[in-house]
XYZ file of C-alpha atoms in Angstrom:
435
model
C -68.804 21.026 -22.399
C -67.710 17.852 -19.892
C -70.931 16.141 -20.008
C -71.399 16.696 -23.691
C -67.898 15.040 -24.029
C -69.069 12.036 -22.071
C -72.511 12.167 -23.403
C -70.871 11.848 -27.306
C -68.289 9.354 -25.772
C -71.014 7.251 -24.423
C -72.814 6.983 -27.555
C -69.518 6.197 -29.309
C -69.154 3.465 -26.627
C -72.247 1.813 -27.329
C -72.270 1.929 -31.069
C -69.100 -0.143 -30.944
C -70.550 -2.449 -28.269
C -73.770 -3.126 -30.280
C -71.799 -3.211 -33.748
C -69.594 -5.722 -31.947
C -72.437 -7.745 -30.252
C -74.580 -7.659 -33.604
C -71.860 -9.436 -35.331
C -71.680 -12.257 -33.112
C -75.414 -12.797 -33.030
C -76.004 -12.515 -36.601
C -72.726 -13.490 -38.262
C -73.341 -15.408 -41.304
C -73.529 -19.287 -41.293
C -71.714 -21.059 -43.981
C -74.807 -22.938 -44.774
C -77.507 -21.698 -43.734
C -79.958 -25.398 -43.852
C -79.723 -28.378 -44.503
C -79.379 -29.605 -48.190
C -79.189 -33.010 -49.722
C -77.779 -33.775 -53.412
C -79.419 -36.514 -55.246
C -77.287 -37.903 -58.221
C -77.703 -40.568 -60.556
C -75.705 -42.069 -63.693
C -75.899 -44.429 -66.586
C -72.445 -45.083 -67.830
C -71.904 -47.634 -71.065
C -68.761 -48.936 -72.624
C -67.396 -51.127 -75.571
C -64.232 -51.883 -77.363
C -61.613 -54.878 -78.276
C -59.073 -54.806 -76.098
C -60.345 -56.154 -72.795
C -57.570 -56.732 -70.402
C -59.471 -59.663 -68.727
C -58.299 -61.790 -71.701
C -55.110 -60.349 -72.482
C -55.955 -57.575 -74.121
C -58.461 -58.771 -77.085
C -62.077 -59.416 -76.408
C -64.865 -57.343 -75.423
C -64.949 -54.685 -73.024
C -68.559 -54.106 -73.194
C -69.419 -52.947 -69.467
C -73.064 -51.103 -68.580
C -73.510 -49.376 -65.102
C -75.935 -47.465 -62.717
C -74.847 -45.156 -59.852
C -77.185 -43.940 -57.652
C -75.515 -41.261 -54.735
C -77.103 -39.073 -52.201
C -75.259 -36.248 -50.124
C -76.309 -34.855 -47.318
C -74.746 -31.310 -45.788
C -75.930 -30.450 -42.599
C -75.231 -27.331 -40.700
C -74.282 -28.307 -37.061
C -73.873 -24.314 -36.324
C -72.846 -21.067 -37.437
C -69.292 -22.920 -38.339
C -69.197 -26.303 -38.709
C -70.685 -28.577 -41.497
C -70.853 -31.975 -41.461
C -71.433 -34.039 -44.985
C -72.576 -37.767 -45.732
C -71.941 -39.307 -49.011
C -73.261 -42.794 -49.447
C -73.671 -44.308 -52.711
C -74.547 -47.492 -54.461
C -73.427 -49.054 -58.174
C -74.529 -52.020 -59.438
C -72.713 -53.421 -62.864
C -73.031 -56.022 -65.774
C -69.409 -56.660 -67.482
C -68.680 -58.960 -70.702
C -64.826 -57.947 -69.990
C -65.191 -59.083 -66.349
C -67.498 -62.162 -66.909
C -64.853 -64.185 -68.930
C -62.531 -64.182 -65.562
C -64.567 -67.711 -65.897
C -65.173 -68.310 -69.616
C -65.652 -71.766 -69.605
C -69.198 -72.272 -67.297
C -71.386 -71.996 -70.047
C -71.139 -73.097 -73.992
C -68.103 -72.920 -75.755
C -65.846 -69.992 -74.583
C -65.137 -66.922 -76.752
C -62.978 -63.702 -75.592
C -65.752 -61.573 -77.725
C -68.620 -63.026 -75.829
C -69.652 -62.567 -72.157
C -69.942 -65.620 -70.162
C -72.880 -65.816 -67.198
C -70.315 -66.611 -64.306
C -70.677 -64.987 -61.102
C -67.905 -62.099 -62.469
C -70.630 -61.074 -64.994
C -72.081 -58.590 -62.842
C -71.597 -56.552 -58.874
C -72.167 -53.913 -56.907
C -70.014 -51.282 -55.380
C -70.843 -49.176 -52.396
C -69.267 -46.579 -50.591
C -70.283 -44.333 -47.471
C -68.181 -41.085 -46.736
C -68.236 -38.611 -44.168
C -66.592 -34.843 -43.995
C -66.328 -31.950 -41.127
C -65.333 -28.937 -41.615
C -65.021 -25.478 -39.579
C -64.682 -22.516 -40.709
C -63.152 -19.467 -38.546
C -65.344 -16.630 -37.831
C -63.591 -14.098 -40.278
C -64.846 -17.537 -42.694
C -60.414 -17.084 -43.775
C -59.606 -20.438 -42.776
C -61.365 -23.760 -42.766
C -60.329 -27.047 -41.908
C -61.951 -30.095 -43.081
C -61.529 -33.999 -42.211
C -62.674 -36.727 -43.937
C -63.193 -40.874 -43.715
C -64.670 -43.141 -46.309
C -64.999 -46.713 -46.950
C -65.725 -48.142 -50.253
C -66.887 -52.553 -50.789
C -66.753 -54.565 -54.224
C -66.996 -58.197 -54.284
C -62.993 -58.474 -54.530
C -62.126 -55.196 -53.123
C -62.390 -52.948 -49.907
C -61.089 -49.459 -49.144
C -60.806 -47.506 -46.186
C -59.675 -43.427 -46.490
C -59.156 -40.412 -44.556
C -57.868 -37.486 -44.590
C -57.775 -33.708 -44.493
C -57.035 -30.422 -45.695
C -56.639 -26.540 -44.680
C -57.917 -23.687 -46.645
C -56.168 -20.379 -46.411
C -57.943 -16.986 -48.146
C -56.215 -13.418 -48.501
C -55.974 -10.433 -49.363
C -59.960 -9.983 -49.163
C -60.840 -13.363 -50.183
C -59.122 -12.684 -53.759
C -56.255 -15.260 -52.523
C -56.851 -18.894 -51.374
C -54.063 -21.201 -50.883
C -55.023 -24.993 -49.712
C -52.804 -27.981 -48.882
C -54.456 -31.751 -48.434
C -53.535 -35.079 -47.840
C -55.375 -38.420 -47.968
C -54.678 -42.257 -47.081
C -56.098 -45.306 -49.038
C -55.733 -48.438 -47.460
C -57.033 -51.519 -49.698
C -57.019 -54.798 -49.610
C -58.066 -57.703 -52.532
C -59.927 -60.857 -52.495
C -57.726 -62.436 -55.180
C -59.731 -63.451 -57.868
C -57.341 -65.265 -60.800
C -58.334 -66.605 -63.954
C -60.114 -69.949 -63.993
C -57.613 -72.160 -65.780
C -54.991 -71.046 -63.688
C -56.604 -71.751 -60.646
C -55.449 -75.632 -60.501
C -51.865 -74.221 -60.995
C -52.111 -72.382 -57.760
C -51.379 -73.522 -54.348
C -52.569 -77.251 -53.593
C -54.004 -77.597 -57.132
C -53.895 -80.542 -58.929
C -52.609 -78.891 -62.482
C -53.850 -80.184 -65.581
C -55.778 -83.191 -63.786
C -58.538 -80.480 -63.197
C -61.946 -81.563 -64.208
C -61.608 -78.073 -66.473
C -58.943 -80.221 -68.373
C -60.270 -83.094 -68.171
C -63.702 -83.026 -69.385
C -62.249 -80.181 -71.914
C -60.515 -80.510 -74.860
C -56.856 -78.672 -74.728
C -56.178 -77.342 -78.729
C -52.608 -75.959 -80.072
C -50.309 -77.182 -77.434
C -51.742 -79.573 -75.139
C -48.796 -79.452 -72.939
C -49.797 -76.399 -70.693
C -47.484 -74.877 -68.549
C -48.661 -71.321 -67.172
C -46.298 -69.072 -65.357
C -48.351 -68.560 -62.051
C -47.637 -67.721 -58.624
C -50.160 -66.491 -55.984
C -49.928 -63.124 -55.058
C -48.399 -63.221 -50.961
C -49.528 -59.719 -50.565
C -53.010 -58.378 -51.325
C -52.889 -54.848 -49.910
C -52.529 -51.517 -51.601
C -51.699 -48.652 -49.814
C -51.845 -45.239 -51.354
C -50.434 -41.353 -50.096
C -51.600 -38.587 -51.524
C -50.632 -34.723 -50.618
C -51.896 -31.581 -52.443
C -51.507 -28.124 -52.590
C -53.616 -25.499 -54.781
C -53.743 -21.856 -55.310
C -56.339 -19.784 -56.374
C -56.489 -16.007 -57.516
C -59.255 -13.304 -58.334
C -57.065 -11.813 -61.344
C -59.604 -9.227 -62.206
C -62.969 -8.892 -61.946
C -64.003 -10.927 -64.649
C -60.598 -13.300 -64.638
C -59.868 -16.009 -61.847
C -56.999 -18.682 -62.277
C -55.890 -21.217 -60.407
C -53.198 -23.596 -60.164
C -52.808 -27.401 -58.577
C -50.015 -29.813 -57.959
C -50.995 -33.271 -56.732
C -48.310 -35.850 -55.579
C -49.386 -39.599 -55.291
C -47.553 -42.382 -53.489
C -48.537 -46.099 -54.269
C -47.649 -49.110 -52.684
C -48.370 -52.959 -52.234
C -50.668 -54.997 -54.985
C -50.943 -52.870 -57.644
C -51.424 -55.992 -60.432
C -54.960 -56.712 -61.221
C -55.188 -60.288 -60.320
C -57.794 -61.756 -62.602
C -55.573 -59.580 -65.869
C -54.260 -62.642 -68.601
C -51.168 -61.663 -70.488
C -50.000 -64.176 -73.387
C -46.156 -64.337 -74.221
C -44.755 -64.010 -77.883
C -42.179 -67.182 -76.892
C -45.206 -69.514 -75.580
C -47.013 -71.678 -77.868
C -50.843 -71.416 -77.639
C -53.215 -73.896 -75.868
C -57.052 -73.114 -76.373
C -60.340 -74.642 -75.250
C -62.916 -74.014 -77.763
C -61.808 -70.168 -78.891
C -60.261 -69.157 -75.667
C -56.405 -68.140 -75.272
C -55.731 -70.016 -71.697
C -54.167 -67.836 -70.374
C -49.674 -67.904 -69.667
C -49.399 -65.825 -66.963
C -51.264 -62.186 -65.071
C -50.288 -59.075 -64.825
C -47.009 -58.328 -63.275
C -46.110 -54.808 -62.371
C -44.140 -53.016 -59.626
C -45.219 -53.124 -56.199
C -44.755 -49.174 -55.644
C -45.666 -46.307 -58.134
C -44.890 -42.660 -58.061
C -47.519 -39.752 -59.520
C -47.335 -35.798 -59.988
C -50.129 -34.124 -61.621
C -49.952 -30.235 -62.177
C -53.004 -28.801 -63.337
C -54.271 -24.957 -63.715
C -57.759 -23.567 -64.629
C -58.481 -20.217 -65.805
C -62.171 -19.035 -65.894
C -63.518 -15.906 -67.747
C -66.496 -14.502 -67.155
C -67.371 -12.636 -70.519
C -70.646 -11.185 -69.946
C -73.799 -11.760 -68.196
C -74.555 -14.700 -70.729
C -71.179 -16.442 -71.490
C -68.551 -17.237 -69.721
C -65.437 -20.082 -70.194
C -63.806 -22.509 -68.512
C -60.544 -23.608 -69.015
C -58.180 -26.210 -67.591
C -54.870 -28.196 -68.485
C -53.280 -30.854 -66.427
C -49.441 -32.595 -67.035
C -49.310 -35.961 -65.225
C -46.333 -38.162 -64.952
C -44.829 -41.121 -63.278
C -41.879 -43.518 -62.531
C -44.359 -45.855 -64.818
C -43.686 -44.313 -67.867
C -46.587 -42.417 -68.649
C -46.964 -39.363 -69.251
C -49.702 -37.043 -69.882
C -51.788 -33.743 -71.485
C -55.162 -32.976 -70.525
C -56.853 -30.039 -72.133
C -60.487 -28.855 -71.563
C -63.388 -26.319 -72.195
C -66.674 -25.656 -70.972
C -68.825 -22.653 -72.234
C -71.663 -21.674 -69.462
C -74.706 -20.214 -71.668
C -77.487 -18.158 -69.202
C -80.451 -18.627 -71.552
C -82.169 -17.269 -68.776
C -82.341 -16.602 -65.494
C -83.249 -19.942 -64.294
C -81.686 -22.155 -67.676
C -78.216 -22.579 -68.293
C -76.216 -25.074 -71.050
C -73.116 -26.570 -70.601
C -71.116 -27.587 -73.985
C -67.655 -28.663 -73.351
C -64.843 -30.615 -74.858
C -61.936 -31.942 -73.222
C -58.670 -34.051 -75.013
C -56.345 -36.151 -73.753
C -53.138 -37.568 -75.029
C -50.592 -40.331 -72.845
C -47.845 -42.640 -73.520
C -47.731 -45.754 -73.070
C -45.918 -47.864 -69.599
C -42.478 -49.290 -69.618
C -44.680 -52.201 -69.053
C -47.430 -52.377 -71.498
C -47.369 -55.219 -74.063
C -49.707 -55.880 -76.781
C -51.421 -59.626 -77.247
C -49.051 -62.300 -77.371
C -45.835 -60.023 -77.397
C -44.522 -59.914 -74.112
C -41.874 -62.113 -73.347
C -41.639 -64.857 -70.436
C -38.386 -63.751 -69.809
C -39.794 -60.324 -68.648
C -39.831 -58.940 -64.973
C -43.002 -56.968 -65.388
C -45.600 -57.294 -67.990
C -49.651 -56.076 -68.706
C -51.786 -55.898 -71.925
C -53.811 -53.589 -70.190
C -55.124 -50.956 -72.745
C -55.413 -47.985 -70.264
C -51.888 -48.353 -69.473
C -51.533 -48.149 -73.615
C -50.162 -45.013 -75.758
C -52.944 -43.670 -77.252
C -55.139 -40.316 -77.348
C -58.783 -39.408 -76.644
C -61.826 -36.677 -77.127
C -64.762 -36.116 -74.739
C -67.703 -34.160 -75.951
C -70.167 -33.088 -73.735
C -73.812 -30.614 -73.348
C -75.346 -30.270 -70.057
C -79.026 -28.087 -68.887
C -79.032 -26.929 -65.521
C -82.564 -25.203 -64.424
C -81.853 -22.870 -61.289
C -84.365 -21.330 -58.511
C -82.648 -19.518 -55.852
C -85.952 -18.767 -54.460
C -87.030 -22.571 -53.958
C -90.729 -22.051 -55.207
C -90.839 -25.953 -56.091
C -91.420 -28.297 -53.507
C -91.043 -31.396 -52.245
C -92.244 -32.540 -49.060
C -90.326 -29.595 -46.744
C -87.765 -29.498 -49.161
C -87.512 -26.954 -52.081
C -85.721 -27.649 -55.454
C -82.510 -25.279 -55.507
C -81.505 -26.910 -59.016
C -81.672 -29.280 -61.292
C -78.512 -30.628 -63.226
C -78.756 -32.816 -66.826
C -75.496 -34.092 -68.410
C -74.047 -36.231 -71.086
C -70.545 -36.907 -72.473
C -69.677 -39.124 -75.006
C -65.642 -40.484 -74.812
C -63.705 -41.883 -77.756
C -60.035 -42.863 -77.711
C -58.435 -43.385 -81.132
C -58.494 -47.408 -80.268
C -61.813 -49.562 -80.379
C -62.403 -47.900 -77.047
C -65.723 -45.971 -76.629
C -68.248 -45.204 -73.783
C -71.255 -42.582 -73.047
C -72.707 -41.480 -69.575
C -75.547 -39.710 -68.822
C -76.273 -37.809 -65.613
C -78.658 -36.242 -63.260
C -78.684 -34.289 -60.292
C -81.231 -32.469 -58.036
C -80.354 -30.195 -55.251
C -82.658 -30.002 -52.449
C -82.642 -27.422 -49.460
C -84.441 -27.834 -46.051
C -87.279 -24.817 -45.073
């Protein structure tokens, strides 16, 4: 009876070793090879109220974003990703920062100065470990993002927290822009600046001044061309049932520093006009406070009907020490057509009021602190439609080189506020995964 005691003990013993030691050797990876995202965009715009000239013009604007991500598996638990991406635009709104280099200037034609067109690129990098029990994972991040009057550099982190059997998840993160400009003003107002010679500028003097030929902007340089920006945020997600998960967000945003467009007209109600050929010069820039204050609390609620349909919810209130406030409402209905095909139809409104700050063309006054014509920063309300085709093989059966095809990703949304404001992007993505 002893030795079968020790005999069953033994056994015991080394079931719980080897259950022990098999976890350890084959616990799970949290991604299991290497995959790189390629993603590309086509994004178009138009309207009347470009804030370049004071909020009338064009705001025509066409773009191309290419982006690749990389996620690489550096073991069982860490990941590290790489984000680089590259966007190269052509802007009527932008061009007539200089409307005066090329034929007679007009705010609702695009001028061929070097503002007509750039490119934007950014690189990013993220780690993140996970704990063995794959409860809690940590993440870091850095990015740095150049345009030809702008540079960014950002990090920061977050730490996920799951429960109750992974039904729970609680997060908190926090992130750190620091920007800086190349101060860019308006052509005409250039001579007004420091060491300028004023209206004995060749501009003036081998142009014509119209309306009132006396011209006296209101301009000052900008002394300080950084923006700083603080960001913390704090989600929590639940598994409601089994077809039910919500989740709720609540973002808080701390600006700071040069937070004026510099190259942004405004034209005062109390000013008379001067003009060359049909161009407003321009009375002052955008003025606006030198901190700003953001909460966003969001929540998303997705149902998964049946094996074909499920929804997608979300709503988001925003406000700020600017004035604004703001609803953001959304849909998206998943469709399986079939195991590999899948649509996307959504909508998505949005509704805000307008700054403390915002004033139309030619009715601010130049007895104002702060002033912008700046449409975004406008009352006013807008619908998004959208349809999207994702194709799906979890079995990778199309190749590329030693890469297979996980999925392929099709979108489009069209965007229409109730101003003169409209735009359209189409996107793409493919999803490729290492042998």
């Amino acid at each position: 009876m002893r030795n079968l005691i020790i005999i069953i003990l033994f056994f015991a013993f080394a079931k719980a070793y080897s259950q022990q030691d098999s976890k350890q050797v084959y616990k799970k990876r949290v991604l299991e090879t290497t995959e790189i995202d390629f993603l590309t965009s086509y994004y178009g715009q138009d309207g009347d109220n470009a804030a370049v000239s004071g909020g009338i013009g064009t705001e025509e604007l066409n773009d191309f974003t290419t982006t690749f991500v990389v996620s690489i598996p550096l073991n069982d638990d860490d990941v590290l990703t790489i984000d680089a991406g590259i966007s190269a635009y052509t802007s009527a709104s932008s061009s007539n920062v200089d409307p005066f280099d090329d034929g007679p200037a007009d705010p609702f034609q695009a001028s061929s100065g070097a503002s007509a067109g750039d490119v934007w690129s950014s690189i990013s990098g993220s780690y993140s470990h996970s704990s063995n029990d794959r409860n809690s994972i940590v993440n870091a991040n850095l990015s740095i993002a150049n345009e030809y009057d702008y540079f960014s550099l950002g990090f920061g982190g977050s730490y996920t927290k799951l429960f109750n059997e992974k039904n729970t998840e609680l997060s908190i993160s926090a992130n750190v822009f620091l920007d800086s400009w190349t101060t860019i003003y308006p052509t005409e107002l250039r001579p007004f600046g420091n060491g300028g010679n004023g209206l004995n500028n060749d501009l003036f003097t081998q142009n014509t001044i119209t309306g009132n030929q006396n011209y006296t902007p209101i301009f000052n340089e900008f002394s300080d061309t950084g923006r700083n920006s603080y960001s913390v945020g704090l989600g929590f997600s639940q598994i409601l049932t089994k077809n039910i998960q919500g989740s709720l967000s609540l973002d808080v945003i701390q600006q700071e520093g040069l937070l004026s467009t510099p190259f942004q007209r405004v034209y005062f109600a109390d000013i008379d006009n001067s003009f060359i050929d049909h161009f407003h010069l321009a009375e002052a820039i955008e003025q606006l406070p030198d901190s700003r204050f953001k909460i966003a609390i969001g929540g998303r609620l997705n149902w998964y009907l049946n094996e074909k349909i499920s929804l997608r919810t979300f709503y988001r209130y925003y406000f700020d020490d600017w004035g604004i406030t703001s609803h953001t409402a959304s849909i998206e209905v998943p469709i399986k057509l079939s195991s590999k095909f899948t649509i996307y139809p959504s909508y998505r409104f949005y509704n805000q009021t307008k700054a403390d700050y915002f004033r139309p063309y030619e009715t601010a006054l130049s007895t104002e602190t702060y002033y912008t014509s700046d449409y975004d920063l406008s009352q006013y309300s807008a619908n998004q439609f959208g349809l999207g085709v994702s194709y799906t093989d979890i079995f990778t059966k199309t190749r590329l080189w030693n890469y297979g095809i996980k999925s392929i990703d099709l979108r489009f949304f069209q965007y229409d506020r109730n101003t003169t404001f409209s735009s359209g992007i189409i996107t793409a993505g493919i999803k490729f995964v290492r042998d």
